[in-house]
Tab-separated table of C-alpha atoms in Angstrom:
chain	number	residue	atom	x	y	z
A	1	UNK	CA	-90.673	73.977	8.542
A	2	UNK	CA	-88.330	71.527	10.377
A	3	UNK	CA	-89.250	70.540	13.921
A	4	UNK	CA	-87.414	71.934	16.943
A	5	UNK	CA	-85.711	68.570	17.399
A	6	UNK	CA	-84.479	68.561	13.797
A	7	UNK	CA	-83.174	72.127	14.047
A	8	UNK	CA	-81.339	71.588	17.323
A	9	UNK	CA	-79.924	68.160	16.528
A	10	UNK	CA	-77.621	66.924	19.313
A	11	UNK	CA	-78.383	70.112	21.274
A	12	UNK	CA	-82.086	69.188	21.594
A	13	UNK	CA	-81.619	67.349	24.919
A	14	UNK	CA	-79.502	70.107	26.505
A	15	UNK	CA	-82.023	72.703	25.247
A	16	UNK	CA	-84.850	70.836	26.984
A	17	UNK	CA	-82.729	70.698	30.141
A	18	UNK	CA	-82.131	74.462	29.952
A	19	UNK	CA	-85.869	75.101	29.608
A	20	UNK	CA	-86.592	72.866	32.596
A	21	UNK	CA	-83.973	74.671	34.693
A	22	UNK	CA	-85.443	77.998	33.574
A	23	UNK	CA	-88.834	76.966	34.926
A	24	UNK	CA	-87.328	75.720	38.199
A	25	UNK	CA	-85.248	78.842	38.819
A	26	UNK	CA	-88.120	81.152	37.875
A	27	UNK	CA	-90.293	79.400	40.444
A	28	UNK	CA	-87.522	79.547	43.038
A	29	UNK	CA	-87.048	83.267	42.421
A	30	UNK	CA	-90.787	83.951	42.758
A	31	UNK	CA	-90.744	82.320	46.201
A	32	UNK	CA	-87.878	84.616	47.266
A	33	UNK	CA	-89.128	88.000	46.180
A	34	UNK	CA	-87.657	87.566	42.693
A	35	UNK	CA	-84.204	87.229	44.225
A	36	UNK	CA	-81.539	84.647	43.420
A	37	UNK	CA	-77.816	84.452	44.118
A	38	UNK	CA	-75.989	86.326	41.361
A	39	UNK	CA	-74.481	83.224	39.739
A	40	UNK	CA	-77.924	81.604	39.612
A	41	UNK	CA	-79.449	84.743	38.104
A	42	UNK	CA	-76.811	84.612	35.363
A	43	UNK	CA	-77.712	80.983	34.709
A	44	UNK	CA	-81.430	81.795	34.586
A	45	UNK	CA	-80.802	84.553	32.047
A	46	UNK	CA	-78.768	82.175	29.923
A	47	UNK	CA	-81.359	79.387	30.118
A	48	UNK	CA	-83.916	81.843	28.740
A	49	UNK	CA	-81.761	82.462	25.680
A	50	UNK	CA	-78.925	79.916	25.354
A	51	UNK	CA	-77.397	81.722	22.399
A	52	UNK	CA	-74.258	79.548	22.316
A	53	UNK	CA	-75.991	76.182	22.252
A	54	UNK	CA	-75.528	75.644	18.478
A	55	UNK	CA	-72.046	77.151	18.306
A	56	UNK	CA	-69.225	74.782	17.364
A	57	UNK	CA	-67.117	73.029	19.998
A	58	UNK	CA	-64.072	74.815	18.572
A	59	UNK	CA	-65.630	78.237	19.162
A	60	UNK	CA	-66.773	77.260	22.658
A	61	UNK	CA	-63.239	76.221	23.642
A	62	UNK	CA	-61.809	79.360	22.039
A	63	UNK	CA	-64.193	81.467	24.111
A	64	UNK	CA	-63.279	79.502	27.239
A	65	UNK	CA	-59.598	80.217	26.577
A	66	UNK	CA	-60.156	83.927	25.949
A	67	UNK	CA	-62.154	84.308	29.167
A	68	UNK	CA	-59.755	82.189	31.216
A	69	UNK	CA	-56.784	84.292	30.079
A	70	UNK	CA	-58.541	87.479	31.122
A	71	UNK	CA	-59.426	86.465	34.664
A	72	UNK	CA	-55.798	85.640	35.444
A	73	UNK	CA	-52.853	87.974	35.811
A	74	UNK	CA	-49.360	88.321	37.277
A	75	UNK	CA	-49.042	89.894	40.731
A	76	UNK	CA	-46.236	92.200	41.868
A	77	UNK	CA	-44.927	89.157	43.779
A	78	UNK	CA	-44.600	87.545	40.344
A	79	UNK	CA	-47.270	84.917	40.943
A	80	UNK	CA	-50.305	84.010	38.872
A	81	UNK	CA	-53.361	85.605	40.460
A	82	UNK	CA	-57.062	85.963	39.828
A	83	UNK	CA	-57.827	89.427	38.512
A	84	UNK	CA	-60.821	91.350	39.921
A	85	UNK	CA	-63.317	89.987	37.420
A	86	UNK	CA	-66.219	91.341	39.449
A	87	UNK	CA	-65.385	94.910	38.458
A	88	UNK	CA	-68.063	96.882	36.654
A	89	UNK	CA	-70.950	94.630	35.710
A	90	UNK	CA	-68.824	91.471	36.187
A	91	UNK	CA	-69.555	90.528	32.602
A	92	UNK	CA	-66.445	88.378	32.097
A	93	UNK	CA	-67.396	86.246	35.105
A	94	UNK	CA	-70.967	86.059	33.777
A	95	UNK	CA	-69.720	84.936	30.359
A	96	UNK	CA	-67.456	82.401	32.056
A	97	UNK	CA	-70.465	81.013	33.932
A	98	UNK	CA	-72.312	80.628	30.620
A	99	UNK	CA	-69.405	78.924	28.906
A	100	UNK	CA	-69.122	76.374	31.737
A	101	UNK	CA	-72.768	75.451	31.070
A	102	UNK	CA	-71.868	74.793	27.445
A	103	UNK	CA	-68.679	72.819	28.107
A	104	UNK	CA	-70.520	70.681	30.683
A	105	UNK	CA	-73.078	69.130	28.317
A	106	UNK	CA	-70.581	68.834	25.479
A	107	UNK	CA	-67.960	67.065	27.614
A	108	UNK	CA	-65.154	68.992	25.897
A	109	UNK	CA	-63.421	70.546	28.883
A	110	UNK	CA	-60.776	67.844	29.039
A	111	UNK	CA	-57.469	68.169	30.943
A	112	UNK	CA	-55.817	68.775	27.584
A	113	UNK	CA	-58.251	71.580	26.729
A	114	UNK	CA	-57.789	73.199	30.154
A	115	UNK	CA	-54.021	72.999	29.774
A	116	UNK	CA	-54.316	74.650	26.365
A	117	UNK	CA	-56.395	77.495	27.813
A	118	UNK	CA	-53.805	78.089	30.545
A	119	UNK	CA	-50.819	77.927	28.198
A	120	UNK	CA	-50.853	81.657	27.285
A	121	UNK	CA	-50.249	82.541	30.941
A	122	UNK	CA	-47.452	79.974	31.117
A	123	UNK	CA	-45.701	81.691	28.217
A	124	UNK	CA	-44.909	84.661	30.445
A	125	UNK	CA	-42.867	82.398	32.721
A	126	UNK	CA	-41.070	80.663	29.894
A	127	UNK	CA	-37.369	80.968	30.631
A	128	UNK	CA	-37.898	81.952	34.271
A	129	UNK	CA	-39.067	85.231	35.788
A	130	UNK	CA	-41.446	87.176	33.511
A	131	UNK	CA	-39.849	90.185	31.871
A	132	UNK	CA	-42.476	92.487	33.369
A	133	UNK	CA	-41.535	91.358	36.876
A	134	UNK	CA	-37.885	92.096	36.169
A	135	UNK	CA	-38.799	95.568	34.921
A	136	UNK	CA	-41.290	96.728	37.542
A	137	UNK	CA	-40.438	94.818	40.715
A	138	UNK	CA	-42.952	95.824	43.391
A	139	UNK	CA	-43.931	99.143	41.787
A	140	UNK	CA	-47.513	100.282	42.285
A	141	UNK	CA	-49.429	102.009	39.488
A	142	UNK	CA	-51.146	105.354	40.073
A	143	UNK	CA	-54.617	105.022	38.469
A	144	UNK	CA	-56.150	107.822	36.371
A	145	UNK	CA	-52.832	109.699	36.210
A	146	UNK	CA	-50.333	107.431	34.482
A	147	UNK	CA	-50.195	105.906	31.025
A	148	UNK	CA	-47.481	103.498	29.941
A	149	UNK	CA	-45.859	102.925	26.551
A	150	UNK	CA	-43.981	99.653	26.038
A	151	UNK	CA	-41.228	99.296	23.434
A	152	UNK	CA	-37.550	98.536	22.849
A	153	UNK	CA	-35.109	100.417	25.082
A	154	UNK	CA	-33.576	102.411	22.203
A	155	UNK	CA	-36.994	103.722	21.155
A	156	UNK	CA	-38.115	104.429	24.724
A	157	UNK	CA	-34.963	106.479	25.275
A	158	UNK	CA	-35.831	108.580	22.220
A	159	UNK	CA	-39.374	109.004	23.531
A	160	UNK	CA	-38.028	110.275	26.827
A	161	UNK	CA	-35.242	112.532	25.514
A	162	UNK	CA	-36.977	113.989	22.469
A	163	UNK	CA	-40.642	113.047	22.756
A	164	UNK	CA	-40.199	111.133	19.498
A	165	UNK	CA	-43.114	108.812	18.642
A	166	UNK	CA	-44.164	106.806	15.617
A	167	UNK	CA	-47.834	107.277	14.702
A	168	UNK	CA	-49.105	104.336	12.660
A	169	UNK	CA	-52.239	103.589	10.649
A	170	UNK	CA	-54.575	101.241	12.478
A	171	UNK	CA	-54.338	98.862	9.509
A	172	UNK	CA	-50.692	98.209	10.444
A	173	UNK	CA	-51.748	96.551	13.681
A	174	UNK	CA	-52.706	92.936	14.107
A	175	UNK	CA	-52.626	90.533	16.989
A	176	UNK	CA	-49.561	91.033	19.173
A	177	UNK	CA	-49.979	89.035	22.365
A	178	UNK	CA	-49.685	85.544	23.759
A	179	UNK	CA	-53.422	85.230	24.287
A	180	UNK	CA	-55.234	82.537	22.299
A	181	UNK	CA	-55.220	83.599	18.658
A	182	UNK	CA	-58.237	85.334	17.142
A	183	UNK	CA	-58.582	87.177	13.871
A	184	UNK	CA	-58.784	90.676	15.257
A	185	UNK	CA	-57.705	93.609	13.133
A	186	UNK	CA	-58.066	97.252	14.107
A	187	UNK	CA	-60.228	98.136	11.104
A	188	UNK	CA	-62.624	95.196	11.395
A	189	UNK	CA	-65.185	94.372	14.098
A	190	UNK	CA	-66.800	90.915	13.885
A	191	UNK	CA	-70.139	90.460	15.637
A	192	UNK	CA	-72.552	87.542	16.016
A	193	UNK	CA	-76.149	88.598	16.567
A	194	UNK	CA	-78.300	86.272	18.663
A	195	UNK	CA	-80.953	84.583	16.541
A	196	UNK	CA	-81.805	81.260	18.192
A	197	UNK	CA	-85.466	82.143	18.738
A	198	UNK	CA	-85.752	83.345	15.118
A	199	UNK	CA	-84.219	80.078	13.921
A	200	UNK	CA	-86.671	77.990	15.932
A	201	UNK	CA	-89.704	80.050	14.936
A	202	UNK	CA	-89.006	81.144	11.350
A	203	UNK	CA	-86.189	79.079	9.875
A	204	UNK	CA	-82.592	79.895	9.021
A	205	UNK	CA	-83.285	82.914	6.789
A	206	UNK	CA	-84.772	86.135	8.140
A	207	UNK	CA	-85.439	89.483	6.526
A	208	UNK	CA	-84.798	92.827	8.183
A	209	UNK	CA	-84.773	96.280	6.604
A	210	UNK	CA	-85.108	94.714	3.184
A	211	UNK	CA	-82.084	92.446	3.656
A	212	UNK	CA	-82.085	88.672	3.855
A	213	UNK	CA	-79.729	87.242	6.464
A	214	UNK	CA	-78.759	83.622	6.996
A	215	UNK	CA	-78.585	82.264	10.526
A	216	UNK	CA	-75.503	80.156	11.204
A	217	UNK	CA	-75.299	78.103	14.412
A	218	UNK	CA	-78.144	80.156	15.866
A	219	UNK	CA	-76.311	83.408	15.143
A	220	UNK	CA	-76.115	86.025	12.384
A	221	UNK	CA	-72.491	86.899	11.512
A	222	UNK	CA	-71.952	90.607	10.980
A	223	UNK	CA	-68.665	92.313	10.179
A	224	UNK	CA	-68.306	96.069	10.623
A	225	UNK	CA	-65.494	97.684	8.666
A	226	UNK	CA	-63.964	100.851	10.048
A	227	UNK	CA	-62.267	103.368	7.779
A	228	UNK	CA	-58.524	103.413	8.425
A	229	UNK	CA	-57.316	105.856	11.061
A	230	UNK	CA	-54.150	106.781	12.925
A	231	UNK	CA	-53.610	105.074	16.252
A	232	UNK	CA	-51.182	105.705	19.094
A	233	UNK	CA	-51.668	103.130	21.801
A	234	UNK	CA	-50.741	103.200	25.488
A	235	UNK	CA	-51.876	101.246	28.552
A	236	UNK	CA	-53.651	102.902	31.449
A	237	UNK	CA	-52.098	100.500	33.940
A	238	UNK	CA	-48.634	99.213	34.673
A	239	UNK	CA	-48.937	95.488	33.953
A	240	UNK	CA	-46.391	92.700	34.176
A	241	UNK	CA	-47.788	90.883	31.139
A	242	UNK	CA	-47.370	93.752	28.718
A	243	UNK	CA	-43.582	93.715	28.115
A	244	UNK	CA	-43.807	90.130	26.876
A	245	UNK	CA	-46.902	90.889	24.785
A	246	UNK	CA	-45.199	93.772	23.014
A	247	UNK	CA	-41.738	92.169	22.885
A	248	UNK	CA	-40.549	95.170	24.879
A	249	UNK	CA	-37.599	95.463	27.211
A	250	UNK	CA	-38.428	98.993	28.365
A	251	UNK	CA	-41.361	101.219	29.270
A	252	UNK	CA	-42.042	104.925	29.290
A	253	UNK	CA	-44.157	105.733	32.324
A	254	UNK	CA	-45.988	109.012	31.775
A	255	UNK	CA	-47.026	110.437	35.146
A	256	UNK	CA	-49.090	113.393	33.949
A	257	UNK	CA	-51.550	112.164	31.348
A	258	UNK	CA	-53.141	115.569	30.893
A	259	UNK	CA	-49.933	117.342	29.889
A	260	UNK	CA	-48.864	114.425	27.734
A	261	UNK	CA	-52.198	114.358	25.902
A	262	UNK	CA	-52.038	118.100	25.244
A	263	UNK	CA	-48.564	117.846	23.679
A	264	UNK	CA	-49.472	114.760	21.683
A	265	UNK	CA	-52.642	116.359	20.332
A	266	UNK	CA	-50.795	119.470	19.177
A	267	UNK	CA	-48.096	117.465	17.373
A	268	UNK	CA	-50.452	114.967	15.742
A	269	UNK	CA	-52.771	117.686	14.434
A	270	UNK	CA	-49.768	119.577	13.064
A	271	UNK	CA	-49.237	116.574	10.769
A	272	UNK	CA	-52.920	116.150	9.880
A	273	UNK	CA	-54.587	119.528	10.615
A	274	UNK	CA	-57.899	118.669	8.947
A	275	UNK	CA	-58.374	115.446	10.941
A	276	UNK	CA	-60.124	114.990	14.298
A	277	UNK	CA	-58.105	114.138	17.414
A	278	UNK	CA	-59.728	111.825	19.967
A	279	UNK	CA	-58.493	110.104	23.106
A	280	UNK	CA	-59.937	107.711	25.643
A	281	UNK	CA	-60.120	104.254	27.144
A	282	UNK	CA	-60.850	101.260	24.953
A	283	UNK	CA	-64.199	99.514	25.285
A	284	UNK	CA	-63.683	95.754	25.064
A	285	UNK	CA	-66.680	94.381	23.236
A	286	UNK	CA	-68.044	90.848	23.163
A	287	UNK	CA	-69.092	89.780	19.635
A	288	UNK	CA	-72.034	87.787	21.035
A	289	UNK	CA	-73.418	90.367	23.460
A	290	UNK	CA	-72.597	93.762	21.992
A	291	UNK	CA	-73.941	95.326	18.856
A	292	UNK	CA	-72.067	98.013	16.909
A	293	UNK	CA	-73.293	101.402	18.011
A	294	UNK	CA	-72.038	104.941	18.238
A	295	UNK	CA	-69.479	106.728	16.124
A	296	UNK	CA	-66.368	105.680	18.009
A	297	UNK	CA	-65.702	102.155	16.786
A	298	UNK	CA	-62.003	103.071	16.793
A	299	UNK	CA	-62.173	102.655	20.568
A	300	UNK	CA	-63.776	99.201	20.424
A	301	UNK	CA	-61.608	96.095	20.665
A	302	UNK	CA	-62.332	92.382	21.166
A	303	UNK	CA	-62.714	91.477	24.861
A	304	UNK	CA	-59.939	88.878	24.517
A	305	UNK	CA	-57.552	91.821	24.933
A	306	UNK	CA	-59.326	93.402	27.891
A	307	UNK	CA	-56.467	92.617	30.285
A	308	UNK	CA	-54.352	95.148	28.359
A	309	UNK	CA	-56.446	98.105	29.603
A	310	UNK	CA	-55.564	100.235	26.619
A	311	UNK	CA	-55.751	104.019	26.408
A	312	UNK	CA	-55.812	105.368	22.839
A	313	UNK	CA	-54.994	108.522	20.937
A	314	UNK	CA	-56.749	108.648	17.573
A	315	UNK	CA	-56.679	110.744	14.417
A	316	UNK	CA	-59.850	110.287	12.381
A	317	UNK	CA	-60.529	111.721	8.955
A	318	UNK	CA	-63.744	113.726	8.671
A	319	UNK	CA	-64.441	112.155	5.269
A	320	UNK	CA	-64.004	108.774	3.625
A	321	UNK	CA	-60.320	108.159	3.065
A	322	UNK	CA	-59.357	106.393	-0.162
A	323	UNK	CA	-55.590	106.699	0.159
A	324	UNK	CA	-53.297	104.212	1.862
A	325	UNK	CA	-52.221	105.801	5.126
A	326	UNK	CA	-48.518	106.010	5.864
A	327	UNK	CA	-46.931	106.195	9.320
A	328	UNK	CA	-45.283	109.408	10.436
A	329	UNK	CA	-43.116	110.591	13.332
A	330	UNK	CA	-43.735	113.417	15.767
A	331	UNK	CA	-41.495	115.076	18.350
A	332	UNK	CA	-43.087	116.767	21.345
A	333	UNK	CA	-39.931	117.661	23.240
A	334	UNK	CA	-38.189	116.137	26.284
A	335	UNK	CA	-40.470	114.382	28.757
A	336	UNK	CA	-38.207	114.505	31.792
A	337	UNK	CA	-40.753	116.741	33.571
A	338	UNK	CA	-43.627	114.256	33.302
A	339	UNK	CA	-42.163	110.785	32.690
A	340	UNK	CA	-39.550	108.217	33.575
A	341	UNK	CA	-37.964	105.258	31.806
A	342	UNK	CA	-37.800	101.706	33.123
A	343	UNK	CA	-35.496	99.223	31.408
A	344	UNK	CA	-35.262	95.481	32.048
């Protein structure tokens, strides 16, 4: 069995530093009623299990870029702003705190790397005022009531006048934004299970449920395949980044989500009556901190897209589907009673 120093290689020194900081912060917390400032508590938790310490520099910078892009946005004044990353459990800010620990000891957060991470945001201003700013001006979104569909003006007009929508197989979708590229397809969910302690204690091969798994960079790669399904995607917020992401010059703003969902469900099931209709918000998973669970993987998407705040309508087959799914069109009737069109 190789020694800890041999297993960790160049990360051995930083690992020892993390363990020392863990001891110091644990002692500090005990003197303060087990309380620490939130950012220090996040650091303590990471020092206890520094799951990224053996990951490649390339992956660390990719993660930095994904997180950086998701804590920035475009305000209604058409300026770059910090988004409210402390919403919910503040996990994106926590992950960002962890990634700064990793870039610090590696010395890889160079001006060039920082510029590269910020470049996706700059793309929205390429050529002047972002398209989304031109479209929406100082409009305010109405949460929990509206959903927005972005597309070309000719298609949005058809959506509004006839309720005409294209329903596509999830397999037709791939990355469609200016965020730092990742291999993220709608029928595949890549995960990386934390296994640093297993690596240090038992070596790079572990056995679980009769299966042997190889640990790579302190992690166990796991890919979950999802059977193909039909997907109609909207956004649950009006956002000034989205028109550029979707190469759209128009948006259909649906102002009564309940009525819209009812009509959409009826029309989609008319095409596939034996399938199951589902709708809901997307859960943006982190490959390093989430594990695949539940039956609704169709609503899981890589956190790199979390700024899109997607709301989905799904058709799922009740049995394994062996045929190649083909897109189809539905018409739910004029939407002038519940929607409006905005064109750049």
